[in-house]
């Protein structure tokens, strides 16, 4: 028996069920864990920030996710293991830490915040708390400065448990534009997917994806999928996957059911206007299977399960969809309840194989 296995707690040795959760949120035990890791020039400047424009009207986290230790929700690794990893027999959790740095106007400061969060994650959840290698991490970047973001990717890419690059969907321009090419070049060179997660849309220096600014949180959050669609169309039409043929993109927590109709509409437009995009060698939808993955939570589940199964068929879920729970958020999707009964082969692809292949686990 290996040294790692000898050190494992018997609870952790619980049989795994073939689940890779592609969206698990964790946070520091205290603000000082981040502040102490920020470049000294910015240390006194640091202030933890989150949604400062559209506040959640009730609660963001599960009410049962507060650990007995008194630490914040998502900050106690033992409780995360007990309540989530061990409860559902999860093989790996892809951790997404929320630095909320992509809306900051000072790009140097934003880069320093991203680097501090990366160092914290690497030191704690990916090392001290990771004796069995269940936890895999994301490299947070400040996309306001693509050159510095690329340098941060290269700095952190050597960590054995960093498996992707992470950016908020909030931005000043769609992600297909060449302004971001240094980021994609670094992702390709380091063989890391580029993950987009909702956040900082219309906040700070970023524009709002919908027409103007909504008046309520329900509007703002519903329209997250609009921002994701705009980014994806931009990347497809601008030829990102021709310029970077090994780049892979993960759309996290931006909805699912919109993908089939978007592909149909874009292919239709491509057939009509292909002379405008001679750099594209294939129909836009054909790039998706090779380059794009989408996570399941929040899964728009219609009243009739047959309708959802049809949507999964239309979007080629067997190859592009990956399970995510969004633990420990209020709208958490249990691995046991997220989907209606699926054919075993499709379930295996969604819950395990697609993520295993993407992240090389």
CSV table of C-alpha atoms in Angstrom, one decimal:
chain,number,residue,atom,x,y,z
A,1,UNK,CA,0.0,0.0,0.0
A,2,UNK,CA,1.3,3.4,-1.0
A,3,UNK,CA,2.3,6.0,1.6
A,4,UNK,CA,-0.6,8.2,0.5
A,5,UNK,CA,-3.1,5.4,1.1
A,6,UNK,CA,-1.6,4.6,4.4
A,7,UNK,CA,-2.3,8.2,5.6
A,8,UNK,CA,-5.9,8.2,4.5
A,9,UNK,CA,-8.7,8.4,7.0
A,10,UNK,CA,-11.0,5.3,6.7
A,11,UNK,CA,-13.9,7.6,5.7
A,12,UNK,CA,-12.0,9.0,2.8
A,13,UNK,CA,-11.4,5.4,1.6
A,14,UNK,CA,-15.1,5.1,0.8
A,15,UNK,CA,-15.8,3.7,-2.6
A,16,UNK,CA,-15.8,6.2,-5.4
A,17,UNK,CA,-18.8,6.2,-7.7
A,18,UNK,CA,-17.3,7.7,-10.9
A,19,UNK,CA,-18.2,11.3,-10.4
A,20,UNK,CA,-16.1,14.4,-11.2
A,21,UNK,CA,-17.7,17.5,-10.0
A,22,UNK,CA,-16.7,20.4,-12.2
A,23,UNK,CA,-17.8,23.3,-10.1
A,24,UNK,CA,-17.1,23.3,-6.4
A,25,UNK,CA,-16.6,26.7,-4.6
A,26,UNK,CA,-14.2,27.0,-1.7
A,27,UNK,CA,-12.8,30.0,0.1
A,28,UNK,CA,-10.2,31.1,2.6
A,29,UNK,CA,-10.5,30.6,6.3
A,30,UNK,CA,-9.9,34.4,6.8
A,31,UNK,CA,-9.3,37.5,4.7
A,32,UNK,CA,-5.7,37.4,6.1
A,33,UNK,CA,-5.0,34.2,4.2
A,34,UNK,CA,-5.3,36.2,1.0
A,35,UNK,CA,-3.9,39.5,2.2
A,36,UNK,CA,-0.7,37.9,3.5
A,37,UNK,CA,0.0,36.6,0.0
A,38,UNK,CA,-0.6,39.8,-1.9
A,39,UNK,CA,2.4,41.7,-3.3
A,40,UNK,CA,3.4,44.1,-0.4
A,41,UNK,CA,2.7,47.2,-2.5
A,42,UNK,CA,-0.9,46.2,-2.7
A,43,UNK,CA,-1.4,44.6,0.8
A,44,UNK,CA,-2.9,47.6,2.5
A,45,UNK,CA,-5.0,48.3,-0.5
A,46,UNK,CA,-6.7,44.9,-0.4
A,47,UNK,CA,-10.4,44.7,0.4
A,48,UNK,CA,-12.4,41.6,-0.1
A,49,UNK,CA,-15.2,42.3,-2.5
A,50,UNK,CA,-18.0,40.4,-4.1
A,51,UNK,CA,-21.3,41.3,-5.8
A,52,UNK,CA,-21.4,45.1,-5.2
A,53,UNK,CA,-24.2,45.9,-7.7
A,54,UNK,CA,-26.7,43.0,-7.7
A,55,UNK,CA,-27.0,41.5,-4.2
A,56,UNK,CA,-28.7,38.1,-3.9
A,57,UNK,CA,-32.2,38.7,-2.5
A,58,UNK,CA,-32.2,35.8,0.0
A,59,UNK,CA,-29.1,33.8,0.6
A,60,UNK,CA,-26.2,32.6,-1.6
A,61,UNK,CA,-25.1,29.5,0.3
A,62,UNK,CA,-26.9,26.3,1.4
A,63,UNK,CA,-28.2,26.9,4.9
A,64,UNK,CA,-26.9,23.4,6.0
A,65,UNK,CA,-23.3,24.1,4.7
A,66,UNK,CA,-22.1,26.0,7.8
A,67,UNK,CA,-19.5,23.8,9.4
A,68,UNK,CA,-19.5,23.0,13.1
A,69,UNK,CA,-15.9,24.3,13.3
A,70,UNK,CA,-17.3,27.9,13.0
A,71,UNK,CA,-15.3,28.5,9.8
A,72,UNK,CA,-17.1,30.1,6.8
A,73,UNK,CA,-19.1,28.1,4.3
A,74,UNK,CA,-16.7,26.4,1.9
A,75,UNK,CA,-13.7,27.1,4.1
A,76,UNK,CA,-13.5,23.9,6.2
A,77,UNK,CA,-11.9,21.1,4.1
A,78,UNK,CA,-13.0,18.4,6.5
A,79,UNK,CA,-16.6,19.5,6.3
A,80,UNK,CA,-16.5,19.8,2.5
A,81,UNK,CA,-15.2,16.2,2.4
A,82,UNK,CA,-17.9,15.0,4.9
A,83,UNK,CA,-20.8,16.8,3.4
A,84,UNK,CA,-19.9,16.5,-0.3
A,85,UNK,CA,-17.0,14.4,-1.3
A,86,UNK,CA,-17.7,11.4,1.0
A,87,UNK,CA,-21.5,11.8,0.9
A,88,UNK,CA,-21.6,11.3,-2.8
A,89,UNK,CA,-18.4,9.2,-3.4
A,90,UNK,CA,-16.9,11.9,-5.6
A,91,UNK,CA,-13.6,11.1,-7.3
A,92,UNK,CA,-12.5,14.7,-7.9
A,93,UNK,CA,-13.7,18.2,-7.2
A,94,UNK,CA,-12.7,21.0,-9.7
A,95,UNK,CA,-12.3,24.0,-7.3
A,96,UNK,CA,-13.3,27.5,-8.5
A,97,UNK,CA,-12.3,30.2,-6.0
A,98,UNK,CA,-13.9,33.6,-6.5
A,99,UNK,CA,-11.4,36.4,-6.5
A,100,UNK,CA,-13.8,38.8,-8.2
A,101,UNK,CA,-10.8,40.7,-9.7
A,102,UNK,CA,-12.0,41.0,-13.3
A,103,UNK,CA,-14.0,44.1,-12.7
A,104,UNK,CA,-11.2,46.1,-11.0
A,105,UNK,CA,-10.0,49.2,-13.0
A,106,UNK,CA,-6.4,48.9,-11.8
A,107,UNK,CA,-5.0,45.9,-13.8
A,108,UNK,CA,-1.9,45.7,-11.7
A,109,UNK,CA,-3.8,45.4,-8.5
A,110,UNK,CA,-6.2,42.9,-10.1
A,111,UNK,CA,-3.3,40.8,-11.2
A,112,UNK,CA,-1.9,40.9,-7.7
A,113,UNK,CA,-5.2,39.7,-6.2
A,114,UNK,CA,-5.5,36.9,-8.7
A,115,UNK,CA,-1.9,35.8,-7.9
A,116,UNK,CA,-2.6,35.8,-4.1
A,117,UNK,CA,-5.7,33.7,-4.6
A,118,UNK,CA,-3.7,31.2,-6.7
A,119,UNK,CA,-0.9,31.0,-4.1
A,120,UNK,CA,-3.5,30.5,-1.4
A,121,UNK,CA,-5.3,27.7,-3.3
A,122,UNK,CA,-2.0,26.0,-4.1
A,123,UNK,CA,-0.8,26.1,-0.5
A,124,UNK,CA,-4.0,24.9,1.1
A,125,UNK,CA,-6.6,23.0,-0.8
A,126,UNK,CA,-4.2,21.6,-3.4
A,127,UNK,CA,-1.5,20.7,-0.9
A,128,UNK,CA,-2.1,20.8,2.8
A,129,UNK,CA,-5.7,19.5,2.5
A,130,UNK,CA,-5.2,17.3,-0.5
A,131,UNK,CA,-3.5,14.1,0.7
A,132,UNK,CA,-5.6,11.9,-1.6
A,133,UNK,CA,-5.5,14.3,-4.6
A,134,UNK,CA,-9.3,14.7,-4.7
A,135,UNK,CA,-9.1,18.5,-5.1
A,136,UNK,CA,-8.0,20.0,-8.5
A,137,UNK,CA,-7.6,23.7,-8.9
A,138,UNK,CA,-8.2,26.6,-11.3
A,139,UNK,CA,-5.7,29.4,-12.1
A,140,UNK,CA,-7.5,32.7,-11.6
A,141,UNK,CA,-6.5,35.4,-14.0
A,142,UNK,CA,-7.2,39.1,-14.4
A,143,UNK,CA,-8.0,39.3,-18.1
A,144,UNK,CA,-7.8,43.1,-18.1
A,145,UNK,CA,-4.1,42.7,-18.7
A,146,UNK,CA,-3.6,39.7,-21.1
A,147,UNK,CA,0.2,39.8,-20.9
A,148,UNK,CA,0.2,39.6,-17.1
A,149,UNK,CA,-2.5,37.0,-17.2
A,150,UNK,CA,-0.4,34.9,-19.5
A,151,UNK,CA,2.6,35.2,-17.2
A,152,UNK,CA,0.4,34.1,-14.3
A,153,UNK,CA,-0.7,31.1,-16.2
A,154,UNK,CA,2.9,30.1,-16.9
A,155,UNK,CA,3.8,30.7,-13.2
A,156,UNK,CA,1.1,28.4,-11.9
A,157,UNK,CA,0.9,25.8,-14.6
A,158,UNK,CA,3.6,23.6,-13.2
A,159,UNK,CA,1.5,22.8,-10.1
A,160,UNK,CA,0.4,19.2,-10.5
A,161,UNK,CA,-3.2,19.9,-9.3
A,162,UNK,CA,-3.9,23.0,-11.4
A,163,UNK,CA,-6.1,21.8,-14.2
A,164,UNK,CA,-7.6,24.9,-15.9
A,165,UNK,CA,-7.5,28.7,-16.2
A,166,UNK,CA,-10.4,30.6,-14.7
A,167,UNK,CA,-12.0,33.9,-15.7
A,168,UNK,CA,-15.2,35.8,-14.9
A,169,UNK,CA,-17.6,36.2,-17.8
A,170,UNK,CA,-17.7,39.9,-17.0
A,171,UNK,CA,-15.6,41.8,-19.6
A,172,UNK,CA,-15.3,44.9,-21.7
A,173,UNK,CA,-15.3,43.0,-25.0
A,174,UNK,CA,-16.2,39.5,-26.1
A,175,UNK,CA,-13.7,36.8,-25.7
A,176,UNK,CA,-13.1,36.1,-29.4
A,177,UNK,CA,-11.3,39.3,-30.0
A,178,UNK,CA,-7.6,39.2,-30.5
A,179,UNK,CA,-7.0,41.3,-27.4
A,180,UNK,CA,-7.2,38.1,-25.5
A,181,UNK,CA,-4.9,36.0,-27.7
A,182,UNK,CA,-1.9,36.0,-25.3
A,183,UNK,CA,-4.2,34.3,-22.7
A,184,UNK,CA,-5.2,31.6,-25.2
A,185,UNK,CA,-1.6,31.2,-26.4
A,186,UNK,CA,-0.6,30.5,-22.8
A,187,UNK,CA,-3.4,28.1,-22.2
A,188,UNK,CA,-2.5,26.2,-25.3
A,189,UNK,CA,1.2,26.2,-24.4
A,190,UNK,CA,0.5,24.9,-20.9
A,191,UNK,CA,-2.2,22.5,-22.1
A,192,UNK,CA,-4.9,24.0,-19.8
A,193,UNK,CA,-8.5,24.6,-20.7
A,194,UNK,CA,-9.9,28.2,-20.4
A,195,UNK,CA,-12.9,28.2,-18.0
A,196,UNK,CA,-15.5,31.0,-17.9
A,197,UNK,CA,-17.7,31.5,-14.8
A,198,UNK,CA,-20.4,34.1,-14.2
A,199,UNK,CA,-19.2,37.1,-12.3
A,200,UNK,CA,-18.6,40.8,-12.5
A,201,UNK,CA,-21.0,41.2,-15.4
A,202,UNK,CA,-21.8,44.9,-15.6
A,203,UNK,CA,-19.7,45.5,-12.4
A,204,UNK,CA,-16.7,47.8,-12.2
A,205,UNK,CA,-15.1,48.4,-15.6
A,206,UNK,CA,-17.2,45.7,-17.3
A,207,UNK,CA,-20.2,46.1,-19.6
A,208,UNK,CA,-23.5,44.5,-19.0
A,209,UNK,CA,-24.3,41.7,-21.5
A,210,UNK,CA,-28.0,42.5,-21.7
A,211,UNK,CA,-29.5,45.7,-23.1
A,212,UNK,CA,-28.6,48.2,-20.3
A,213,UNK,CA,-28.7,47.4,-16.6
A,214,UNK,CA,-31.5,45.3,-15.1
A,215,UNK,CA,-33.3,46.6,-12.1
A,216,UNK,CA,-33.4,43.3,-10.2
A,217,UNK,CA,-31.2,40.3,-9.4
A,218,UNK,CA,-33.6,37.9,-11.1
A,219,UNK,CA,-33.0,39.7,-14.4
A,220,UNK,CA,-29.3,40.0,-13.9
A,221,UNK,CA,-28.8,36.3,-13.1
A,222,UNK,CA,-31.2,35.0,-15.8
A,223,UNK,CA,-29.2,37.0,-18.4
A,224,UNK,CA,-25.9,35.4,-17.5
A,225,UNK,CA,-26.6,33.0,-20.3
A,226,UNK,CA,-26.7,35.9,-22.7
A,227,UNK,CA,-23.1,36.8,-21.8
A,228,UNK,CA,-22.0,33.2,-22.3
A,229,UNK,CA,-23.7,33.0,-25.7
A,230,UNK,CA,-22.0,36.3,-26.8
A,231,UNK,CA,-18.6,35.1,-25.7
A,232,UNK,CA,-19.0,31.7,-27.4
A,233,UNK,CA,-20.3,33.2,-30.7
A,234,UNK,CA,-17.4,35.6,-30.6
A,235,UNK,CA,-14.8,32.9,-30.1
A,236,UNK,CA,-16.4,30.7,-32.9
A,237,UNK,CA,-16.8,33.5,-35.4
A,238,UNK,CA,-13.5,35.3,-34.8
A,239,UNK,CA,-11.7,32.0,-35.4
A,240,UNK,CA,-10.1,31.5,-32.0
A,241,UNK,CA,-10.0,27.7,-32.5
A,242,UNK,CA,-8.3,28.1,-35.9
A,243,UNK,CA,-5.6,30.4,-34.3
A,244,UNK,CA,-5.3,28.1,-31.3
A,245,UNK,CA,-6.3,24.6,-32.5
A,246,UNK,CA,-5.5,22.9,-29.2
A,247,UNK,CA,-7.4,25.3,-27.0
A,248,UNK,CA,-10.4,24.0,-25.0
A,249,UNK,CA,-13.0,26.2,-23.4
A,250,UNK,CA,-15.3,25.3,-20.4
A,251,UNK,CA,-18.5,27.2,-19.9
A,252,UNK,CA,-19.3,26.9,-16.1
A,253,UNK,CA,-22.6,27.8,-14.5
A,254,UNK,CA,-24.0,29.6,-17.5
A,255,UNK,CA,-27.0,27.3,-18.3
A,256,UNK,CA,-27.3,24.5,-20.7
A,257,UNK,CA,-30.5,24.4,-22.7
A,258,UNK,CA,-29.6,27.4,-24.9
A,259,UNK,CA,-26.8,25.6,-26.7
A,260,UNK,CA,-28.8,23.7,-29.4
A,261,UNK,CA,-30.7,26.7,-30.6
A,262,UNK,CA,-27.6,28.8,-30.6
A,263,UNK,CA,-25.7,26.3,-32.7
A,264,UNK,CA,-28.6,26.0,-35.2
A,265,UNK,CA,-28.9,29.8,-35.6
A,266,UNK,CA,-25.2,30.3,-35.9
A,267,UNK,CA,-24.8,27.6,-38.5
A,268,UNK,CA,-27.7,29.1,-40.5
A,269,UNK,CA,-26.0,32.5,-40.4
A,270,UNK,CA,-22.7,30.9,-41.4
A,271,UNK,CA,-24.3,29.3,-44.4
A,272,UNK,CA,-25.6,32.7,-45.5
A,273,UNK,CA,-22.5,34.8,-44.7
A,274,UNK,CA,-19.6,32.5,-44.9
A,275,UNK,CA,-17.8,34.9,-47.3
A,276,UNK,CA,-17.4,37.2,-44.3
A,277,UNK,CA,-15.5,34.6,-42.3
A,278,UNK,CA,-13.1,32.8,-44.8
A,279,UNK,CA,-10.8,31.9,-41.8
A,280,UNK,CA,-13.4,29.3,-40.6
A,281,UNK,CA,-12.8,25.9,-42.1
A,282,UNK,CA,-15.9,24.3,-40.7
A,283,UNK,CA,-19.4,25.2,-39.6
A,284,UNK,CA,-19.3,26.9,-36.1
A,285,UNK,CA,-21.2,24.0,-34.4
A,286,UNK,CA,-18.5,21.6,-35.6
A,287,UNK,CA,-15.8,23.3,-33.5
A,288,UNK,CA,-17.9,22.8,-30.4
A,289,UNK,CA,-17.4,19.1,-30.0
A,290,UNK,CA,-13.6,19.4,-30.3
A,291,UNK,CA,-13.1,22.6,-28.3
A,292,UNK,CA,-16.0,23.4,-25.9
A,293,UNK,CA,-17.4,21.7,-22.8
A,294,UNK,CA,-20.3,23.0,-20.7
A,295,UNK,CA,-21.1,22.1,-17.1
A,296,UNK,CA,-24.6,21.0,-16.0
A,297,UNK,CA,-25.5,23.3,-13.2
A,298,UNK,CA,-27.8,25.3,-13.3
A,299,UNK,CA,-29.6,22.7,-15.4
A,300,UNK,CA,-32.9,24.2,-16.8
A,301,UNK,CA,-35.2,21.3,-16.1
A,302,UNK,CA,-38.6,21.4,-17.8
A,303,UNK,CA,-41.6,19.7,-16.2
A,304,UNK,CA,-41.4,16.9,-18.8
A,305,UNK,CA,-38.2,14.9,-18.4
A,306,UNK,CA,-38.5,13.7,-22.0
A,307,UNK,CA,-38.0,17.3,-23.1
A,308,UNK,CA,-34.7,17.5,-21.2
A,309,UNK,CA,-33.5,14.3,-22.6
A,310,UNK,CA,-34.2,15.6,-26.1
A,311,UNK,CA,-32.3,18.7,-25.4
A,312,UNK,CA,-29.3,16.6,-24.2
A,313,UNK,CA,-29.5,14.7,-27.5
A,314,UNK,CA,-29.6,17.9,-29.5
A,315,UNK,CA,-26.6,19.4,-27.8
A,316,UNK,CA,-24.5,16.2,-28.1
A,317,UNK,CA,-24.3,15.9,-24.3
A,318,UNK,CA,-22.5,12.6,-24.6
A,319,UNK,CA,-19.4,14.6,-25.7
A,320,UNK,CA,-19.8,18.2,-24.4
A,321,UNK,CA,-21.6,18.1,-21.1
A,322,UNK,CA,-19.9,17.6,-17.7
A,323,UNK,CA,-21.6,17.2,-14.3
A,324,UNK,CA,-21.3,20.1,-11.8
A,325,UNK,CA,-23.1,20.6,-8.5
A,326,UNK,CA,-22.2,24.2,-7.7
A,327,UNK,CA,-21.6,23.2,-4.0
A,328,UNK,CA,-22.1,24.9,-1.6
A,329,UNK,CA,-24.5,27.4,-3.2
A,330,UNK,CA,-28.2,27.5,-2.5
A,331,UNK,CA,-29.1,26.0,-5.9
A,332,UNK,CA,-26.8,23.0,-5.5
A,333,UNK,CA,-27.5,20.1,-7.7
A,334,UNK,CA,-27.2,16.7,-6.0
A,335,UNK,CA,-25.4,14.1,-8.1
A,336,UNK,CA,-28.4,11.8,-7.3
A,337,UNK,CA,-31.1,14.2,-8.4
A,338,UNK,CA,-29.7,16.5,-11.1
A,339,UNK,CA,-30.9,14.4,-14.1
A,340,UNK,CA,-33.8,12.1,-14.8
A,341,UNK,CA,-32.9,8.5,-15.4
A,342,UNK,CA,-30.2,8.4,-18.1
A,343,UNK,CA,-28.9,5.6,-20.2
A,344,UNK,CA,-25.9,4.2,-18.4
A,345,UNK,CA,-23.4,5.0,-21.2
A,346,UNK,CA,-24.6,8.7,-21.3
A,347,UNK,CA,-24.6,9.0,-17.5
A,348,UNK,CA,-21.0,7.7,-17.4
A,349,UNK,CA,-19.9,10.3,-20.0
A,350,UNK,CA,-21.6,13.2,-18.3
A,351,UNK,CA,-20.6,12.3,-14.7
A,352,UNK,CA,-17.1,11.1,-15.4
A,353,UNK,CA,-15.6,10.5,-18.8
A,354,UNK,CA,-15.9,13.9,-20.4
A,355,UNK,CA,-14.2,15.6,-17.4
A,356,UNK,CA,-11.6,12.8,-17.1
A,357,UNK,CA,-10.6,13.3,-20.7
A,358,UNK,CA,-10.6,17.1,-20.6
A,359,UNK,CA,-8.6,17.4,-17.4
A,360,UNK,CA,-6.4,14.3,-18.0
A,361,UNK,CA,-7.3,12.8,-14.6
